[in-house]
Structure formats: structure tokens, C-alpha cells
Coordinates of C-alpha atoms and ligand atoms in Angstrom, one line a residue:
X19 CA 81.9 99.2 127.7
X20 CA 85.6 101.8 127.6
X21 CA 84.5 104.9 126.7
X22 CA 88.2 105.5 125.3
X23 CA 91.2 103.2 124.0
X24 CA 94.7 103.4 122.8
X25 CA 96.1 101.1 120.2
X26 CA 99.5 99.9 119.0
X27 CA 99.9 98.0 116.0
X28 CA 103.9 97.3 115.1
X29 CA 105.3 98.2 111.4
X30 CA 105.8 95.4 108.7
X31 CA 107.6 94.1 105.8
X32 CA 105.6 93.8 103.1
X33 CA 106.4 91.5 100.4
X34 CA 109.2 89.6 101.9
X35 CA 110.8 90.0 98.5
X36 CA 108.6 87.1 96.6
X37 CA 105.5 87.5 98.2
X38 CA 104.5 91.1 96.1
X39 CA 101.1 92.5 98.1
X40 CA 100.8 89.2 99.8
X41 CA 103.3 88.2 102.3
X42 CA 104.5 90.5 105.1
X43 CA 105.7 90.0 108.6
X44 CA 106.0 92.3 111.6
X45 CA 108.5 94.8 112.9
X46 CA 108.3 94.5 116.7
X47 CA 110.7 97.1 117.3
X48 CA 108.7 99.8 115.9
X49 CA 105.0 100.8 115.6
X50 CA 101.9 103.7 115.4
X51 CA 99.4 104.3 118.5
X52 CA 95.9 105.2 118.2
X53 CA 94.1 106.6 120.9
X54 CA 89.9 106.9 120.2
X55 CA 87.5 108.7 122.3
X56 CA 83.7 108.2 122.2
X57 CA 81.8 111.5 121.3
X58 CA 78.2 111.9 120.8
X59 CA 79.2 113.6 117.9
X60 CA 78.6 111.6 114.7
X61 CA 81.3 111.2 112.7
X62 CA 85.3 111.3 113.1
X63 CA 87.5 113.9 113.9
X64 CA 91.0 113.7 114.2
X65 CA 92.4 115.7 116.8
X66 CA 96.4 115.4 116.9
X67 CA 99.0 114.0 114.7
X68 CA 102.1 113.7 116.6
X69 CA 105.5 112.0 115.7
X70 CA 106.0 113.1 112.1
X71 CA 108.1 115.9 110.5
X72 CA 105.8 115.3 107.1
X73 CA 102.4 117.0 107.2
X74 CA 99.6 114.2 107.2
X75 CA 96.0 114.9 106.6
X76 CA 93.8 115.6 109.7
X77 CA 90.8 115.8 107.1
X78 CA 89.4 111.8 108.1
X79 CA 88.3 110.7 104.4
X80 CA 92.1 111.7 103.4
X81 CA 93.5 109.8 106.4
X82 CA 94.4 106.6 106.3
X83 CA 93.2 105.6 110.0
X84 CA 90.4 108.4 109.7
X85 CA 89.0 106.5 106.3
X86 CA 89.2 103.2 108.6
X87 CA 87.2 104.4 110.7
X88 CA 84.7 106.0 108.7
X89 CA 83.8 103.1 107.0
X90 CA 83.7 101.0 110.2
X91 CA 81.3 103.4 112.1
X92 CA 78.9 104.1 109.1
X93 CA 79.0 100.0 108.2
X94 CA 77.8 99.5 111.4
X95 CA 75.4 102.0 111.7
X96 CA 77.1 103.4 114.8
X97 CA 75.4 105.8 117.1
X98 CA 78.3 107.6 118.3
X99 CA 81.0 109.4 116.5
X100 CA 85.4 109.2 117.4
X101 CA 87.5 112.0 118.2
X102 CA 91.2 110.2 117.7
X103 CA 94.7 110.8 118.2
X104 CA 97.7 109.3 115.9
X105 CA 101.0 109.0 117.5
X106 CA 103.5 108.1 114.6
X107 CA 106.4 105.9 115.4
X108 CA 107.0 104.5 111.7
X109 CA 109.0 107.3 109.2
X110 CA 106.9 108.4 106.4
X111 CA 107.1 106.4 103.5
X112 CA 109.7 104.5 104.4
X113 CA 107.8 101.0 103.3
X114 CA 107.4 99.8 106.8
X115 CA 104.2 99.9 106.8
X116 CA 103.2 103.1 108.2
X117 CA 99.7 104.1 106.8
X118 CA 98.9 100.6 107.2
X119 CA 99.2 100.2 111.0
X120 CA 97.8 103.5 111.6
X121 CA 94.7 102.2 110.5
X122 CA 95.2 98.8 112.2
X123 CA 95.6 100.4 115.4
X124 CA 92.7 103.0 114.9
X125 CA 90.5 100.0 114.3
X126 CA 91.7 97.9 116.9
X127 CA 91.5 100.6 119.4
X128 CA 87.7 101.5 118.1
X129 CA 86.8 97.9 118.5
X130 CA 87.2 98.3 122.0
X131 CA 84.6 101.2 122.2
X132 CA 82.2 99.2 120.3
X133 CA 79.4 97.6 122.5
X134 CA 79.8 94.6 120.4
X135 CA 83.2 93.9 119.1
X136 CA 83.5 92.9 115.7
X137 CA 85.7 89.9 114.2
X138 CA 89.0 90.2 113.3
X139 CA 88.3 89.5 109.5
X140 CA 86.0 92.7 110.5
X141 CA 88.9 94.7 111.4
X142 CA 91.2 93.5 108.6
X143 CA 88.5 94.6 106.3
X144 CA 88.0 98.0 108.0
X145 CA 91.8 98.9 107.7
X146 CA 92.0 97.7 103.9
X147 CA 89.7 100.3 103.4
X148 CA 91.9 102.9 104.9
X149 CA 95.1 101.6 103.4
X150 CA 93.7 102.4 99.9
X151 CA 93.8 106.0 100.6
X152 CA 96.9 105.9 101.1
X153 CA 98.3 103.7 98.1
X154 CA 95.7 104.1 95.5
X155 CA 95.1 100.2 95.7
X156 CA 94.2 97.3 98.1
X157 CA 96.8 95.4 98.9
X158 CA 96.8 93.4 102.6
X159 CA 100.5 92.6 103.1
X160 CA 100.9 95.4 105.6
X161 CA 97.6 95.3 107.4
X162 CA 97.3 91.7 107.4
X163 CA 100.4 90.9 109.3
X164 CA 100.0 93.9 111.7
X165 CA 96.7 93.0 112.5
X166 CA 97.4 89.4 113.2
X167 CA 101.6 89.3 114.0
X168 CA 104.1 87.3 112.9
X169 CA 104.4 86.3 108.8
X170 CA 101.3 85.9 107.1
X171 CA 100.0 85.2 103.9
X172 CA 96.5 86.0 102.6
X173 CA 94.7 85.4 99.9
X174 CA 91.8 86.5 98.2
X175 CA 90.7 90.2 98.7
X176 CA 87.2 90.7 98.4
X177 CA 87.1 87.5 100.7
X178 CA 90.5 87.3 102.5
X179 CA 91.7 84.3 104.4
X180 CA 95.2 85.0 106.2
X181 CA 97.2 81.9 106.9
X182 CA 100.3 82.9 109.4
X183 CA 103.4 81.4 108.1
X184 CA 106.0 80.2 111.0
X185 CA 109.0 82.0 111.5
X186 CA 112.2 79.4 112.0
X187 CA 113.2 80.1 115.1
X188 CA 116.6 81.8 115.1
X189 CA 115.8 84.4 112.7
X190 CA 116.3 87.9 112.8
X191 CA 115.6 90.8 110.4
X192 CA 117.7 93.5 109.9
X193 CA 116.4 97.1 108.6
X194 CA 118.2 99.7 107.5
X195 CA 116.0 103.0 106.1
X196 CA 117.9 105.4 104.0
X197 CA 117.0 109.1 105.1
X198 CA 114.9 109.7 101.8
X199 CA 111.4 109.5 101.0
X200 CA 109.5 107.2 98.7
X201 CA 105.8 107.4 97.7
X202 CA 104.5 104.1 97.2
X203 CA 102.0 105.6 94.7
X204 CA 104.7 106.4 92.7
X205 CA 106.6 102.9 93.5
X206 CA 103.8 101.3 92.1
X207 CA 102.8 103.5 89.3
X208 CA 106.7 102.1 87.8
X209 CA 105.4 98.4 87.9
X210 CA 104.9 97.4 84.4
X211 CA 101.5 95.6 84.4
X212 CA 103.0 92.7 82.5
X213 CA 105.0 89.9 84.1
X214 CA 107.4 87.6 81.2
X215 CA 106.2 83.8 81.7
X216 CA 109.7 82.2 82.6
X217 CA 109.5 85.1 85.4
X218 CA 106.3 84.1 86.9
X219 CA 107.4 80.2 86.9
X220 CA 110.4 81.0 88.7
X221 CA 108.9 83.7 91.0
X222 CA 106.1 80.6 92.0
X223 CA 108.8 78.7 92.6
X224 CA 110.4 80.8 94.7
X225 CA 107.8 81.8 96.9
X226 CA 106.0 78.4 97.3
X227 CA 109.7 77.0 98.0
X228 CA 110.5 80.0 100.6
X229 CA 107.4 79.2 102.4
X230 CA 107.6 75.2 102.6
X231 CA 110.9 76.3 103.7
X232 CA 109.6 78.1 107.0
X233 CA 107.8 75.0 107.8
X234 CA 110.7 72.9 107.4
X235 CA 113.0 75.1 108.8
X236 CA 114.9 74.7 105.8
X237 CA 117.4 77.5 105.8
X238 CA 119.5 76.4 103.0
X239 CA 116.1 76.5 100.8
X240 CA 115.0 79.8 102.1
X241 CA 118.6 81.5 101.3
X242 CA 117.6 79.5 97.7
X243 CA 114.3 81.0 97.1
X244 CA 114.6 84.5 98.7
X245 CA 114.9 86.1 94.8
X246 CA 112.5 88.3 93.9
X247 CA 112.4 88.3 90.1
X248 CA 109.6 90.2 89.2
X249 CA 109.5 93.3 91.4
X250 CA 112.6 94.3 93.1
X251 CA 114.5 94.1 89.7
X252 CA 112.3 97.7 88.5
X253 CA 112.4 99.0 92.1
X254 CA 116.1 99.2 93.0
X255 CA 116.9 102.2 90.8
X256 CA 114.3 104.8 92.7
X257 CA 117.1 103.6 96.0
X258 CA 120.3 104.9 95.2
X259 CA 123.0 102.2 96.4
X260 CA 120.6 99.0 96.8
X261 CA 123.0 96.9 94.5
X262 CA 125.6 97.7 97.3
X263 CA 123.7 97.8 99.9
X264 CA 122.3 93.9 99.4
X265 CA 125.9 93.0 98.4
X266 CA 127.1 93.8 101.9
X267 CA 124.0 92.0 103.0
X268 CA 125.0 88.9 101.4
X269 CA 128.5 89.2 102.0
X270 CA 128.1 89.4 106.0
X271 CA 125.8 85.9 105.7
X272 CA 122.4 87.4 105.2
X273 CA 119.8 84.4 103.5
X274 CA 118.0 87.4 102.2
X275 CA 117.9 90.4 101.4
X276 CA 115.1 92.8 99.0
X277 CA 113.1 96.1 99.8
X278 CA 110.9 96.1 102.4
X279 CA 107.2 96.9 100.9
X280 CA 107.7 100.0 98.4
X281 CA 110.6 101.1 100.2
X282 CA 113.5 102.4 100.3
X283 CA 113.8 100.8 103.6
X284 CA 115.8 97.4 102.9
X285 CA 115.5 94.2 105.0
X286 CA 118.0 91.1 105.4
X287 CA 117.0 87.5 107.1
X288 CA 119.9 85.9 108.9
X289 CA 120.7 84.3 112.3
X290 CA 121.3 86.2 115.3
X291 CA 124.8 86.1 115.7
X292 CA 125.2 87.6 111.9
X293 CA 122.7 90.4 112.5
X294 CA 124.9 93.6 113.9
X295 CA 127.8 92.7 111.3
X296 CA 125.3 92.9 108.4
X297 CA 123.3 95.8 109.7
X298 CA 127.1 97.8 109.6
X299 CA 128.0 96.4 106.3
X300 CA 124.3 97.9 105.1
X301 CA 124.9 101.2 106.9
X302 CA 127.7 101.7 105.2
X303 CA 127.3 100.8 101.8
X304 CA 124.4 103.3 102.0
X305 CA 126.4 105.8 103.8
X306 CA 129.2 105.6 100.6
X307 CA 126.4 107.0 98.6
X308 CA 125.9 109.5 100.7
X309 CA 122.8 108.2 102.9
X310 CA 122.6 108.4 106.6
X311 CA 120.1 105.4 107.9
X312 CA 118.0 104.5 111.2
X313 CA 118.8 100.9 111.6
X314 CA 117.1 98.1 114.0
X315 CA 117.7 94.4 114.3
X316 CA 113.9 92.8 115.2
X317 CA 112.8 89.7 115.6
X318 CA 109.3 88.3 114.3
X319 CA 106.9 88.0 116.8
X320 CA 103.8 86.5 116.6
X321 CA 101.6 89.4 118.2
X322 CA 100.0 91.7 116.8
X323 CA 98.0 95.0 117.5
X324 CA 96.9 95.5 120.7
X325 CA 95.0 97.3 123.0
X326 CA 97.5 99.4 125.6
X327 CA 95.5 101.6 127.4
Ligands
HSE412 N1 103.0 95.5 98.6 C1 103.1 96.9 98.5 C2 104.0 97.3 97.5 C3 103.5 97.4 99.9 O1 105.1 96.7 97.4 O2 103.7 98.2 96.7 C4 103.6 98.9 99.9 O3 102.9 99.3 101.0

């Protein structure tokens, strides 16, 4: 049994534009690492936060990876306690995920400390729990997807099941964060609780047709059904230039293009080839309202969080 591991557990999309709280895929380019130490020490102390400009809590209950992990080791009835680092790689609430792989990593990383691993539905459990500190609610379409790789949809939440959705091969996604912040309390405090019935019958349709698409590898349908007609249409005004900033998307070839989980990050599908023209064309319709971005161009991988040390 390690007396010590070090997770990494990439950032995510969540939503994918039609799937709101239940679709995300991963990031590969970027991602947090957890590193936890046994200590005979009950309980869990966090030791270092390193990577972030923003002040996060070092107090675990407040933490998203520390509440992870306080739930895991009293659920279990653990004997030991967790002294753990948090090395940030995904920019504070930028909606890619961030609080939500923290705690995937922190649990995948204590998993390997544990004389008896527990199951991955375990784990996904675990890191809900620390995912609703930070948002105020429990929603799975970060940690799923960051737990498992790759797109996945889950249902349920008391009893999730997580189906990964394939990825047609070809596809890249591009992600442009605007250098502002965006609290995804407050993102989802604007939702209005109410959705108009012709809006949910076409939001269905969309993602039930988006997703029989990535089986098919139907990229005409996809480019169809990537219309998110519920959510992104009260989200766009808290990012200043999104209208523009999607336009370009489009206009360079993108099949999609929406906010990445709260934001004000924003994502585009397309093919390879089409991927550093629309990236520019996204950069700069943000920079003409006076935003300066970190861009990437990822694929999708199916992989997940690991254990790297
Ligand atoms: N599905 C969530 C939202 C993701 O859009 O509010 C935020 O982390």
C-alpha cells in the first residue's frame, strides 16, 4: 500500500451547449494535481495551494478537493487522516472545470492510499460532494467527464450511471478564456427556474440529435443540433463580446460553438485543419472588446484522471 500519491485530473466542458449539468467532455491540454500524504493524524489538512493568483480556501470543509475528501475518509471510516497539496493548472472560474477536477484528482490520488480501493462510481460520488461547495448545487458534468475521460453523459444523481459518448474522430475543440472572472454561483443564480415548452421540445431534440450524431459520425447533424436554446441565450450578456465572439466561430467553419460550463470561457467543435483559423477569429473578436484570452486547441481524449506519481 503507497503511503503518498499525486493525481492529475484534465479540465472539462461542461454542458457541451445542449447538455446543461449533464454532458461534458475533457480538456487534455490542461488540468489540476493533487498530491496526498498519509498521516496518522485524523482528518485533512491542506498544506499548499499553488498555481493561482485568486485566494482559495485552505480550510478543507470550504475546499472543494478538502470537502472530497472529508466525506470519503469519514464514509469509510478511515483510520488515518490526509495532509494534501493542490497544484492549480485551470484559471479560476473560468468554466473549465476547475473546482471540479481538483476534487477528482484529490480523490483519485487518495484512492491510491486506501488499503482497499474503492469503485469508480465511489469516487464520482466522493467528488460530487466536493463540487457542491463550490457551486452551491450538484451537478456531474465536470466531474463525471474528468473522472472517466472523453464525452460523457450521466444520468440520475442520487444514483448516477455515466454513459461515455464517442467523439467522431477528427474533432478538435477550440477554447478561448477571456481574462475575466465569472462565479458560477452567480451564473446560475441568473437561470430562471422555468423553461417555455416549445424550448424544451427543441432543446430534446437537439441534444438527443447531437448525440445520435456522435455515434453516426454525423457532422452535418451535429453542426444542426449544437443550439443551446435554453441556457446560453440568459448567459451571453454576463461575457461581454460572445455574440462576436461565436460569429467568428461560425464564420471560420466551426460546427459549434456555446460557453463552456458557466463560463466565460467559450468552446468551438470543428475539424483539425479549421481549428487555428477559428481560434484567431475568436481571439480577436474578444480582443475588439477589449479582452485579452489564453487560447488552446485540444482534442478529446478518452482518459481520464490518473495517478502520476
Ligand atoms: N453545468 C454547470 C453550469 C457547469 O453550467 O452551471 C458549471 O460548473
Amino acid at each position: 500500500m503507497r503511503h503518498s500519491a499525486t493525481a492529475f485530473a484534465p479540465a472539462t466542458v461542461g454542458n457541451v451547449g445542449i447538455g446543461f449539468d449533464i454532458l461534458g467532455h475533457t480538456v487534455e491540454a490542461i488540468g489540476d494535481k493533487v498530491r496526498v500524504e498519509r498521516t496518522s493524524t485524523r482528518g485533512v489538512r491542506i498544506t499548499a495551494i499553488t498555481g493561482s493568483d485568486a485566494e482559495l480556501p485552505l480550510e478543507s470543509a470550504k475546499n472543494t478537493a478538502g470537502q472530497a475528501l472529508l466525506s470519503m475518509l469519514a464514509d469509510e471510516h478511515a483510520e488515518f487522516g490526509l495532509d494534501v497539496s493542490i497544484e492549480k493548472g485551470i484559471p479560476l472560474g473560468s468554466g473549465l472545470g476547475g473546482s471540479a477536477a481538483s476534487a477528482v484528482a484529490a480523490v483519485v490520488a487518495a484512492n491510491a492510499v486506501f488499503a482497499k480501493p474503492l469503485s469508480q462510481l465511489q469516487l464520482l460520488q466522493y467528488a460530487m460532494k466536493g463540487e457542491q461547495v463550490a457551486s452551491g448545487s450538484v451537478h456531474v458534468d465536470n466531474i463525471a467527464p474528468s473522472l472517466f475521460g472523453g464525452m460523457v453523459l450521466t444520468v440520475g444523481i442520487d444514483h448516477p450511471r455515466t454513459k461515455q459518448i464517442p467523439v467522431p474522430p477528427g474533432i478538435k475543440c477550440v477554447l478561448v478564456h477571456p481574462h475575466m472572472f465569472l462565479s458560477t454561483k452567480e451564473a446560475r443564480r441568473i437561470l430562471s427556474k422555468t423553461v417555455q415548452l416549445s424550448d424544451l421540445v427543441w432543446q430534446c431534440a437537439n441534444l438527443a440529435g447531437f448525440i445520435s450524431a456522435c455515434y453516426t459520425n454525423d457532422l452535418d447533424m451535429i453542426r444542426d443540433a449544437f443550439e443551446d436554446v435554453v441556457v446560453e441565450p440568459q448567459r451571453q450578456a454576463l461575457i461581454p463580446g460572445f455574440r462576436d465572439v461565436k460569429a467568428a466561430a461560425v464564420a471560420g467553419g466551426a460546427l459549434g460553438c456555446s460557453i463552456s460550463g458557466a463560463g466565460p470561457t467559450v468552446f468551438a467543435w470543428c475539424l483539425s485543419a479549421d481549428a487555428p483559423r477559428i481560434r484567431d477569429g475568436m481571439v480577436d473578436a474578444f480582443a475588439a472588446h477589449k479582452l485579452g484570452c489564453d487560447q488552446w486547441i485540444s482534442s478529446i481524449e478518452p482518459m481520464g484522471a490518473r495517478v502520476i506519481d
